[in-house]
Amino acid sequence: MFETVCEYTAHPDVTAARSRFFTRRAKVLVYTERAHFYFRHRMRGVKDVLFYAPPEHPAFYPDLLNLLEDAGSSRQGPKAGGSHSSVTLLFCRWDVLALERLVGTKRAKRMLSADTNTFMFY
């Protein structure tokens, strides 16, 4: 099951979706950039983040990464099993301007022209 939150989602529905996501009744929460722009919801229980394109506003990238739970901060505690967090950003050559805003012009050009399709940076 998954939940969605966009800028048009009614407040009670947002609250319900956030609750179901936090309690793991919903495994996936689709959260739009426009919803974040207008409301900046605080999502709890985030383990993985998937961007299907670089965010138009570069400040949203660290905003959403800051939602990731620390390994020991989940409600089950650190003994609940292997904790991990992952962030995946999908991009193509048409995302060059948004990608430049995140990683800089040099790195964006290198990423777009590289033979590999996986990049890791900290």
JSON list of N, CA and C in Angstrom, two decimals, residues 8-80:
[
{"chain": "A", "resi": 8, "resn": "TYR", "atom": "N", "xyz": [-2.72, 19.64, -3.15]},
{"chain": "A", "resi": 8, "resn": "TYR", "atom": "CA", "xyz": [-4.19, 19.67, -3.11]},
{"chain": "A", "resi": 8, "resn": "TYR", "atom": "C", "xyz": [-4.78, 18.70, -2.09]},
{"chain": "A", "resi": 9, "resn": "THR", "atom": "N", "xyz": [-3.96, 17.91, -1.44]},
{"chain": "A", "resi": 9, "resn": "THR", "atom": "CA", "xyz": [-4.45, 16.94, -0.46]},
{"chain": "A", "resi": 9, "resn": "THR", "atom": "C", "xyz": [-5.00, 17.68, 0.76]},
{"chain": "A", "resi": 10, "resn": "ALA", "atom": "N", "xyz": [-6.21, 17.30, 1.16]},
{"chain": "A", "resi": 10, "resn": "ALA", "atom": "CA", "xyz": [-6.85, 17.93, 2.32]},
{"chain": "A", "resi": 10, "resn": "ALA", "atom": "C", "xyz": [-6.04, 17.63, 3.59]},
{"chain": "A", "resi": 11, "resn": "HIS", "atom": "N", "xyz": [-6.06, 18.57, 4.52]},
{"chain": "A", "resi": 11, "resn": "HIS", "atom": "CA", "xyz": [-5.26, 18.43, 5.75]},
{"chain": "A", "resi": 11, "resn": "HIS", "atom": "C", "xyz": [-5.55, 17.12, 6.50]},
{"chain": "A", "resi": 12, "resn": "PRO", "atom": "N", "xyz": [-6.82, 16.72, 6.68]},
{"chain": "A", "resi": 12, "resn": "PRO", "atom": "CA", "xyz": [-7.06, 15.44, 7.37]},
{"chain": "A", "resi": 12, "resn": "PRO", "atom": "C", "xyz": [-6.46, 14.24, 6.62]},
{"chain": "A", "resi": 13, "resn": "ASP", "atom": "N", "xyz": [-6.48, 14.31, 5.29]},
{"chain": "A", "resi": 13, "resn": "ASP", "atom": "CA", "xyz": [-5.90, 13.22, 4.50]},
{"chain": "A", "resi": 13, "resn": "ASP", "atom": "C", "xyz": [-4.37, 13.20, 4.61]},
{"chain": "A", "resi": 14, "resn": "VAL", "atom": "N", "xyz": [-3.76, 14.38, 4.70]},
{"chain": "A", "resi": 14, "resn": "VAL", "atom": "CA", "xyz": [-2.30, 14.45, 4.89]},
{"chain": "A", "resi": 14, "resn": "VAL", "atom": "C", "xyz": [-1.94, 13.85, 6.24]},
{"chain": "A", "resi": 15, "resn": "THR", "atom": "N", "xyz": [-2.69, 14.21, 7.27]},
{"chain": "A", "resi": 15, "resn": "THR", "atom": "CA", "xyz": [-2.43, 13.67, 8.61]},
{"chain": "A", "resi": 15, "resn": "THR", "atom": "C", "xyz": [-2.56, 12.16, 8.62]},
{"chain": "A", "resi": 16, "resn": "ALA", "atom": "N", "xyz": [-3.60, 11.65, 7.98]},
{"chain": "A", "resi": 16, "resn": "ALA", "atom": "CA", "xyz": [-3.80, 10.20, 7.93]},
{"chain": "A", "resi": 16, "resn": "ALA", "atom": "C", "xyz": [-2.69, 9.51, 7.15]},
{"chain": "A", "resi": 17, "resn": "ALA", "atom": "N", "xyz": [-2.29, 10.09, 6.03]},
{"chain": "A", "resi": 17, "resn": "ALA", "atom": "CA", "xyz": [-1.21, 9.50, 5.21]},
{"chain": "A", "resi": 17, "resn": "ALA", "atom": "C", "xyz": [0.10, 9.49, 5.98]},
{"chain": "A", "resi": 18, "resn": "ARG", "atom": "N", "xyz": [0.42, 10.59, 6.66]},
{"chain": "A", "resi": 18, "resn": "ARG", "atom": "CA", "xyz": [1.66, 10.65, 7.44]},
{"chain": "A", "resi": 18, "resn": "ARG", "atom": "C", "xyz": [1.64, 9.62, 8.57]},
{"chain": "A", "resi": 19, "resn": "SER", "atom": "N", "xyz": [0.50, 9.45, 9.20]},
{"chain": "A", "resi": 19, "resn": "SER", "atom": "CA", "xyz": [0.38, 8.47, 10.29]},
{"chain": "A", "resi": 19, "resn": "SER", "atom": "C", "xyz": [0.55, 7.05, 9.78]},
{"chain": "A", "resi": 20, "resn": "ARG", "atom": "N", "xyz": [-0.11, 6.72, 8.66]},
{"chain": "A", "resi": 20, "resn": "ARG", "atom": "CA", "xyz": [0.02, 5.37, 8.10]},
{"chain": "A", "resi": 20, "resn": "ARG", "atom": "C", "xyz": [1.44, 5.10, 7.64]},
{"chain": "A", "resi": 21, "resn": "PHE", "atom": "N", "xyz": [2.13, 6.12, 7.13]},
{"chain": "A", "resi": 21, "resn": "PHE", "atom": "CA", "xyz": [3.51, 5.95, 6.71]},
{"chain": "A", "resi": 21, "resn": "PHE", "atom": "C", "xyz": [4.42, 5.73, 7.91]},
{"chain": "A", "resi": 22, "resn": "PHE", "atom": "N", "xyz": [4.23, 6.51, 8.95]},
{"chain": "A", "resi": 22, "resn": "PHE", "atom": "CA", "xyz": [5.08, 6.40, 10.14]},
{"chain": "A", "resi": 22, "resn": "PHE", "atom": "C", "xyz": [4.90, 5.06, 10.84]},
{"chain": "A", "resi": 23, "resn": "THR", "atom": "N", "xyz": [3.67, 4.55, 10.87]},
{"chain": "A", "resi": 23, "resn": "THR", "atom": "CA", "xyz": [3.41, 3.27, 11.54]},
{"chain": "A", "resi": 23, "resn": "THR", "atom": "C", "xyz": [3.63, 2.08, 10.61]},
{"chain": "A", "resi": 24, "resn": "ARG", "atom": "N", "xyz": [4.12, 2.34, 9.42]},
{"chain": "A", "resi": 24, "resn": "ARG", "atom": "CA", "xyz": [4.46, 1.31, 8.43]},
{"chain": "A", "resi": 24, "resn": "ARG", "atom": "C", "xyz": [3.25, 0.57, 7.86]},
{"chain": "A", "resi": 25, "resn": "ARG", "atom": "N", "xyz": [2.06, 1.12, 8.02]},
{"chain": "A", "resi": 25, "resn": "ARG", "atom": "CA", "xyz": [0.91, 0.54, 7.33]},
{"chain": "A", "resi": 25, "resn": "ARG", "atom": "C", "xyz": [0.97, 0.88, 5.85]},
{"chain": "A", "resi": 26, "resn": "ALA", "atom": "N", "xyz": [1.67, 1.94, 5.52]},
{"chain": "A", "resi": 26, "resn": "ALA", "atom": "CA", "xyz": [1.97, 2.29, 4.13]},
{"chain": "A", "resi": 26, "resn": "ALA", "atom": "C", "xyz": [3.49, 2.25, 3.97]},
{"chain": "A", "resi": 27, "resn": "LYS", "atom": "N", "xyz": [3.97, 1.47, 3.04]},
{"chain": "A", "resi": 27, "resn": "LYS", "atom": "CA", "xyz": [5.41, 1.32, 2.85]},
{"chain": "A", "resi": 27, "resn": "LYS", "atom": "C", "xyz": [6.02, 2.46, 2.05]},
{"chain": "A", "resi": 28, "resn": "VAL", "atom": "N", "xyz": [5.21, 3.10, 1.20]},
{"chain": "A", "resi": 28, "resn": "VAL", "atom": "CA", "xyz": [5.70, 4.14, 0.31]},
{"chain": "A", "resi": 28, "resn": "VAL", "atom": "C", "xyz": [4.84, 5.38, 0.48]},
{"chain": "A", "resi": 29, "resn": "LEU", "atom": "N", "xyz": [5.49, 6.53, 0.51]},
{"chain": "A", "resi": 29, "resn": "LEU", "atom": "CA", "xyz": [4.80, 7.81, 0.54]},
{"chain": "A", "resi": 29, "resn": "LEU", "atom": "C", "xyz": [5.28, 8.63, -0.65]},
{"chain": "A", "resi": 30, "resn": "VAL", "atom": "N", "xyz": [4.38, 8.92, -1.57]},
{"chain": "A", "resi": 30, "resn": "VAL", "atom": "CA", "xyz": [4.70, 9.77, -2.71]},
{"chain": "A", "resi": 30, "resn": "VAL", "atom": "C", "xyz": [4.41, 11.21, -2.27]},
{"chain": "A", "resi": 31, "resn": "TYR", "atom": "N", "xyz": [5.47, 12.01, -2.21]},
{"chain": "A", "resi": 31, "resn": "TYR", "atom": "CA", "xyz": [5.40, 13.37, -1.68]},
{"chain": "A", "resi": 31, "resn": "TYR", "atom": "C", "xyz": [5.90, 14.31, -2.77]},
{"chain": "A", "resi": 32, "resn": "THR", "atom": "N", "xyz": [5.04, 15.20, -3.24]},
{"chain": "A", "resi": 32, "resn": "THR", "atom": "CA", "xyz": [5.42, 16.05, -4.36]},
{"chain": "A", "resi": 32, "resn": "THR", "atom": "C", "xyz": [6.25, 17.25, -3.93]},
{"chain": "A", "resi": 33, "resn": "GLU", "atom": "N", "xyz": [7.02, 17.74, -4.87]},
{"chain": "A", "resi": 33, "resn": "GLU", "atom": "CA", "xyz": [7.85, 18.91, -4.61]},
{"chain": "A", "resi": 33, "resn": "GLU", "atom": "C", "xyz": [6.97, 20.13, -4.33]},
{"chain": "A", "resi": 34, "resn": "ARG", "atom": "N", "xyz": [5.84, 20.22, -5.01]},
{"chain": "A", "resi": 34, "resn": "ARG", "atom": "CA", "xyz": [4.93, 21.35, -4.77]},
{"chain": "A", "resi": 34, "resn": "ARG", "atom": "C", "xyz": [4.34, 21.30, -3.37]},
{"chain": "A", "resi": 35, "resn": "ALA", "atom": "N", "xyz": [4.04, 20.11, -2.87]},
{"chain": "A", "resi": 35, "resn": "ALA", "atom": "CA", "xyz": [3.54, 20.00, -1.49]},
{"chain": "A", "resi": 35, "resn": "ALA", "atom": "C", "xyz": [4.61, 20.48, -0.52]},
{"chain": "A", "resi": 36, "resn": "HIS", "atom": "N", "xyz": [5.85, 20.12, -0.79]},
{"chain": "A", "resi": 36, "resn": "HIS", "atom": "CA", "xyz": [6.94, 20.57, 0.08]},
{"chain": "A", "resi": 36, "resn": "HIS", "atom": "C", "xyz": [7.13, 22.08, -0.02]},
{"chain": "A", "resi": 37, "resn": "PHE", "atom": "N", "xyz": [6.97, 22.62, -1.21]},
{"chain": "A", "resi": 37, "resn": "PHE", "atom": "CA", "xyz": [7.11, 24.06, -1.42]},
{"chain": "A", "resi": 37, "resn": "PHE", "atom": "C", "xyz": [6.08, 24.84, -0.60]},
{"chain": "A", "resi": 38, "resn": "TYR", "atom": "N", "xyz": [4.84, 24.37, -0.60]},
{"chain": "A", "resi": 38, "resn": "TYR", "atom": "CA", "xyz": [3.78, 25.11, 0.08]},
{"chain": "A", "resi": 38, "resn": "TYR", "atom": "C", "xyz": [3.66, 24.81, 1.57]},
{"chain": "A", "resi": 39, "resn": "PHE", "atom": "N", "xyz": [3.97, 23.59, 1.99]},
{"chain": "A", "resi": 39, "resn": "PHE", "atom": "CA", "xyz": [3.64, 23.21, 3.36]},
{"chain": "A", "resi": 39, "resn": "PHE", "atom": "C", "xyz": [4.82, 22.75, 4.21]},
{"chain": "A", "resi": 40, "resn": "ARG", "atom": "N", "xyz": [5.89, 22.24, 3.62]},
{"chain": "A", "resi": 40, "resn": "ARG", "atom": "CA", "xyz": [7.06, 21.76, 4.36]},
{"chain": "A", "resi": 40, "resn": "ARG", "atom": "C", "xyz": [6.66, 20.80, 5.49]},
{"chain": "A", "resi": 41, "resn": "HIS", "atom": "N", "xyz": [5.92, 19.77, 5.12]},
{"chain": "A", "resi": 41, "resn": "HIS", "atom": "CA", "xyz": [5.50, 18.77, 6.10]},
{"chain": "A", "resi": 41, "resn": "HIS", "atom": "C", "xyz": [6.71, 18.09, 6.71]},
{"chain": "A", "resi": 42, "resn": "ARG", "atom": "N", "xyz": [6.62, 17.77, 7.97]},
{"chain": "A", "resi": 42, "resn": "ARG", "atom": "CA", "xyz": [7.67, 17.01, 8.67]},
{"chain": "A", "resi": 42, "resn": "ARG", "atom": "C", "xyz": [7.27, 15.55, 8.61]},
{"chain": "A", "resi": 43, "resn": "MET", "atom": "N", "xyz": [7.94, 14.78, 7.78]},
{"chain": "A", "resi": 43, "resn": "MET", "atom": "CA", "xyz": [7.65, 13.36, 7.64]},
{"chain": "A", "resi": 43, "resn": "MET", "atom": "C", "xyz": [8.53, 12.58, 8.59]},
{"chain": "A", "resi": 44, "resn": "ARG", "atom": "N", "xyz": [7.93, 11.67, 9.32]},
{"chain": "A", "resi": 44, "resn": "ARG", "atom": "CA", "xyz": [8.69, 10.81, 10.23]},
{"chain": "A", "resi": 44, "resn": "ARG", "atom": "C", "xyz": [8.70, 9.40, 9.68]},
{"chain": "A", "resi": 45, "resn": "GLY", "atom": "N", "xyz": [9.73, 8.66, 10.01]},
{"chain": "A", "resi": 45, "resn": "GLY", "atom": "CA", "xyz": [9.82, 7.27, 9.58]},
{"chain": "A", "resi": 45, "resn": "GLY", "atom": "C", "xyz": [10.44, 7.08, 8.20]},
{"chain": "A", "resi": 46, "resn": "VAL", "atom": "N", "xyz": [11.11, 8.09, 7.68]},
{"chain": "A", "resi": 46, "resn": "VAL", "atom": "CA", "xyz": [11.71, 8.00, 6.35]},
{"chain": "A", "resi": 46, "resn": "VAL", "atom": "C", "xyz": [12.99, 7.18, 6.41]},
{"chain": "A", "resi": 47, "resn": "LYS", "atom": "N", "xyz": [13.05, 6.13, 5.64]},
{"chain": "A", "resi": 47, "resn": "LYS", "atom": "CA", "xyz": [14.23, 5.26, 5.57]},
{"chain": "A", "resi": 47, "resn": "LYS", "atom": "C", "xyz": [14.98, 5.44, 4.25]},
{"chain": "A", "resi": 48, "resn": "ASP", "atom": "N", "xyz": [14.25, 5.64, 3.18]},
{"chain": "A", "resi": 48, "resn": "ASP", "atom": "CA", "xyz": [14.84, 5.77, 1.85]},
{"chain": "A", "resi": 48, "resn": "ASP", "atom": "C", "xyz": [14.17, 6.93, 1.13]},
{"chain": "A", "resi": 49, "resn": "VAL", "atom": "N", "xyz": [14.94, 7.62, 0.30]},
{"chain": "A", "resi": 49, "resn": "VAL", "atom": "CA", "xyz": [14.41, 8.72, -0.49]},
{"chain": "A", "resi": 49, "resn": "VAL", "atom": "C", "xyz": [14.75, 8.44, -1.95]},
{"chain": "A", "resi": 50, "resn": "LEU", "atom": "N", "xyz": [13.75, 8.58, -2.81]},
{"chain": "A", "resi": 50, "resn": "LEU", "atom": "CA", "xyz": [13.95, 8.42, -4.25]},
{"chain": "A", "resi": 50, "resn": "LEU", "atom": "C", "xyz": [13.45, 9.68, -4.94]},
{"chain": "A", "resi": 51, "resn": "PHE", "atom": "N", "xyz": [14.35, 10.36, -5.62]},
{"chain": "A", "resi": 51, "resn": "PHE", "atom": "CA", "xyz": [13.98, 11.51, -6.45]},
{"chain": "A", "resi": 51, "resn": "PHE", "atom": "C", "xyz": [13.89, 11.00, -7.88]},
{"chain": "A", "resi": 52, "resn": "TYR", "atom": "N", "xyz": [12.78, 11.21, -8.56]},
{"chain": "A", "resi": 52, "resn": "TYR", "atom": "CA", "xyz": [12.71, 10.78, -9.96]},
{"chain": "A", "resi": 52, "resn": "TYR", "atom": "C", "xyz": [13.29, 11.84, -10.89]},
{"chain": "A", "resi": 53, "resn": "ALA", "atom": "N", "xyz": [13.64, 12.99, -10.34]},
{"chain": "A", "resi": 53, "resn": "ALA", "atom": "CA", "xyz": [14.35, 14.06, -11.05]},
{"chain": "A", "resi": 53, "resn": "ALA", "atom": "C", "xyz": [14.96, 14.97, -10.00]},
{"chain": "A", "resi": 54, "resn": "PRO", "atom": "N", "xyz": [16.00, 15.71, -10.34]},
{"chain": "A", "resi": 54, "resn": "PRO", "atom": "CA", "xyz": [16.55, 16.65, -9.36]},
{"chain": "A", "resi": 54, "resn": "PRO", "atom": "C", "xyz": [15.49, 17.70, -9.00]},
{"chain": "A", "resi": 55, "resn": "PRO", "atom": "N", "xyz": [15.41, 18.09, -7.75]},
{"chain": "A", "resi": 55, "resn": "PRO", "atom": "CA", "xyz": [14.42, 19.11, -7.38]},
{"chain": "A", "resi": 55, "resn": "PRO", "atom": "C", "xyz": [14.75, 20.45, -8.05]},
{"chain": "A", "resi": 56, "resn": "GLU", "atom": "N", "xyz": [13.71, 21.18, -8.43]},
{"chain": "A", "resi": 56, "resn": "GLU", "atom": "CA", "xyz": [13.91, 22.48, -9.06]},
{"chain": "A", "resi": 56, "resn": "GLU", "atom": "C", "xyz": [14.52, 23.48, -8.09]},
{"chain": "A", "resi": 57, "resn": "HIS", "atom": "N", "xyz": [14.17, 23.37, -6.83]},
{"chain": "A", "resi": 57, "resn": "HIS", "atom": "CA", "xyz": [14.73, 24.25, -5.80]},
{"chain": "A", "resi": 57, "resn": "HIS", "atom": "C", "xyz": [15.81, 23.46, -5.06]},
{"chain": "A", "resi": 58, "resn": "PRO", "atom": "N", "xyz": [17.07, 23.85, -5.19]},
{"chain": "A", "resi": 58, "resn": "PRO", "atom": "CA", "xyz": [18.15, 23.06, -4.60]},
{"chain": "A", "resi": 58, "resn": "PRO", "atom": "C", "xyz": [18.06, 22.92, -3.09]},
{"chain": "A", "resi": 59, "resn": "ALA", "atom": "N", "xyz": [17.40, 23.83, -2.41]},
{"chain": "A", "resi": 59, "resn": "ALA", "atom": "CA", "xyz": [17.28, 23.73, -0.94]},
{"chain": "A", "resi": 59, "resn": "ALA", "atom": "C", "xyz": [16.41, 22.55, -0.53]},
{"chain": "A", "resi": 60, "resn": "PHE", "atom": "N", "xyz": [15.57, 22.07, -1.44]},
{"chain": "A", "resi": 60, "resn": "PHE", "atom": "CA", "xyz": [14.70, 20.94, -1.11]},
{"chain": "A", "resi": 60, "resn": "PHE", "atom": "C", "xyz": [15.48, 19.65, -0.94]},
{"chain": "A", "resi": 61, "resn": "TYR", "atom": "N", "xyz": [16.61, 19.52, -1.62]},
{"chain": "A", "resi": 61, "resn": "TYR", "atom": "CA", "xyz": [17.41, 18.30, -1.52]},
{"chain": "A", "resi": 61, "resn": "TYR", "atom": "C", "xyz": [17.87, 18.07, -0.08]},
{"chain": "A", "resi": 62, "resn": "PRO", "atom": "N", "xyz": [18.56, 19.01, 0.56]},
{"chain": "A", "resi": 62, "resn": "PRO", "atom": "CA", "xyz": [18.93, 18.78, 1.96]},
{"chain": "A", "resi": 62, "resn": "PRO", "atom": "C", "xyz": [17.73, 18.75, 2.89]},
{"chain": "A", "resi": 63, "resn": "ASP", "atom": "N", "xyz": [16.66, 19.51, 2.57]},
{"chain": "A", "resi": 63, "resn": "ASP", "atom": "CA", "xyz": [15.45, 19.45, 3.39]},
{"chain": "A", "resi": 63, "resn": "ASP", "atom": "C", "xyz": [14.94, 18.02, 3.50]},
{"chain": "A", "resi": 64, "resn": "LEU", "atom": "N", "xyz": [14.85, 17.35, 2.36]},
{"chain": "A", "resi": 64, "resn": "LEU", "atom": "CA", "xyz": [14.29, 16.00, 2.34]},
{"chain": "A", "resi": 64, "resn": "LEU", "atom": "C", "xyz": [15.29, 14.98, 2.88]},
{"chain": "A", "resi": 65, "resn": "LEU", "atom": "N", "xyz": [16.57, 15.20, 2.67]},
{"chain": "A", "resi": 65, "resn": "LEU", "atom": "CA", "xyz": [17.56, 14.29, 3.25]},
{"chain": "A", "resi": 65, "resn": "LEU", "atom": "C", "xyz": [17.59, 14.38, 4.76]},
{"chain": "A", "resi": 66, "resn": "ASN", "atom": "N", "xyz": [17.29, 15.54, 5.30]},
{"chain": "A", "resi": 66, "resn": "ASN", "atom": "CA", "xyz": [17.24, 15.69, 6.75]},
{"chain": "A", "resi": 66, "resn": "ASN", "atom": "C", "xyz": [16.07, 14.95, 7.38]},
{"chain": "A", "resi": 67, "resn": "LEU", "atom": "N", "xyz": [15.14, 14.47, 6.56]},
{"chain": "A", "resi": 67, "resn": "LEU", "atom": "CA", "xyz": [14.03, 13.68, 7.08]},
{"chain": "A", "resi": 67, "resn": "LEU", "atom": "C", "xyz": [14.43, 12.23, 7.36]},
{"chain": "A", "resi": 68, "resn": "LEU", "atom": "N", "xyz": [15.56, 11.80, 6.80]},
{"chain": "A", "resi": 68, "resn": "LEU", "atom": "CA", "xyz": [16.00, 10.42, 7.02]},
{"chain": "A", "resi": 68, "resn": "LEU", "atom": "C", "xyz": [16.22, 10.16, 8.49]},
{"chain": "A", "resi": 69, "resn": "GLU", "atom": "N", "xyz": [15.74, 9.01, 8.95]},
{"chain": "A", "resi": 69, "resn": "GLU", "atom": "CA", "xyz": [15.92, 8.64, 10.36]},
{"chain": "A", "resi": 69, "resn": "GLU", "atom": "C", "xyz": [17.35, 8.20, 10.61]},
{"chain": "A", "resi": 70, "resn": "ASP", "atom": "N", "xyz": [17.88, 8.54, 11.76]},
{"chain": "A", "resi": 70, "resn": "ASP", "atom": "CA", "xyz": [19.16, 8.00, 12.19]},
{"chain": "A", "resi": 70, "resn": "ASP", "atom": "C", "xyz": [18.98, 6.52, 12.49]},
{"chain": "A", "resi": 71, "resn": "ALA", "atom": "N", "xyz": [20.06, 5.77, 12.42]},
{"chain": "A", "resi": 71, "resn": "ALA", "atom": "CA", "xyz": [19.98, 4.32, 12.62]},
{"chain": "A", "resi": 71, "resn": "ALA", "atom": "C", "xyz": [19.37, 3.94, 13.95]},
{"chain": "A", "resi": 72, "resn": "GLY", "atom": "N", "xyz": [19.63, 4.69, 15.00]},
{"chain": "A", "resi": 72, "resn": "GLY", "atom": "CA", "xyz": [19.12, 4.33, 16.31]},
{"chain": "A", "resi": 72, "resn": "GLY", "atom": "C", "xyz": [17.91, 5.12, 16.77]},
{"chain": "A", "resi": 73, "resn": "SER", "atom": "N", "xyz": [17.36, 5.97, 15.90]},
{"chain": "A", "resi": 73, "resn": "SER", "atom": "CA", "xyz": [16.28, 6.85, 16.36]},
{"chain": "A", "resi": 73, "resn": "SER", "atom": "C", "xyz": [14.89, 6.35, 16.02]},
{"chain": "A", "resi": 74, "resn": "SER", "atom": "N", "xyz": [14.77, 5.18, 15.40]},
{"chain": "A", "resi": 74, "resn": "SER", "atom": "CA", "xyz": [13.44, 4.70, 15.07]},
{"chain": "A", "resi": 74, "resn": "SER", "atom": "C", "xyz": [12.72, 4.26, 16.33]},
{"chain": "A", "resi": 75, "resn": "ARG", "atom": "N", "xyz": [11.41, 4.17, 16.23]},
{"chain": "A", "resi": 75, "resn": "ARG", "atom": "CA", "xyz": [10.62, 3.83, 17.42]},
{"chain": "A", "resi": 75, "resn": "ARG", "atom": "C", "xyz": [10.88, 2.40, 17.89]},
{"chain": "A", "resi": 76, "resn": "GLN", "atom": "N", "xyz": [11.47, 1.54, 17.02]},
{"chain": "A", "resi": 76, "resn": "GLN", "atom": "CA", "xyz": [11.80, 0.18, 17.44]},
{"chain": "A", "resi": 76, "resn": "GLN", "atom": "C", "xyz": [13.17, 0.11, 18.08]},
{"chain": "A", "resi": 77, "resn": "GLY", "atom": "N", "xyz": [13.96, 1.16, 17.96]},
{"chain": "A", "resi": 77, "resn": "GLY", "atom": "CA", "xyz": [15.29, 1.17, 18.55]},
{"chain": "A", "resi": 77, "resn": "GLY", "atom": "C", "xyz": [16.32, 0.53, 17.63]},
{"chain": "A", "resi": 78, "resn": "PRO", "atom": "N", "xyz": [17.58, 0.57, 18.02]},
{"chain": "A", "resi": 78, "resn": "PRO", "atom": "CA", "xyz": [18.65, 0.07, 17.16]},
{"chain": "A", "resi": 78, "resn": "PRO", "atom": "C", "xyz": [18.65, -1.45, 17.03]},
{"chain": "A", "resi": 79, "resn": "LYS", "atom": "N", "xyz": [17.95, -2.17, 17.89]},
{"chain": "A", "resi": 79, "resn": "LYS", "atom": "CA", "xyz": [17.96, -3.63, 17.83]},
{"chain": "A", "resi": 79, "resn": "LYS", "atom": "C", "xyz": [16.87, -4.18, 16.92]},
{"chain": "A", "resi": 80, "resn": "ALA", "atom": "N", "xyz": [16.18, -3.33, 16.20]},
{"chain": "A", "resi": 80, "resn": "ALA", "atom": "CA", "xyz": [15.06, -3.77, 15.38]},
{"chain": "A", "resi": 80, "resn": "ALA", "atom": "C", "xyz": [15.51, -4.41, 14.08]}
]
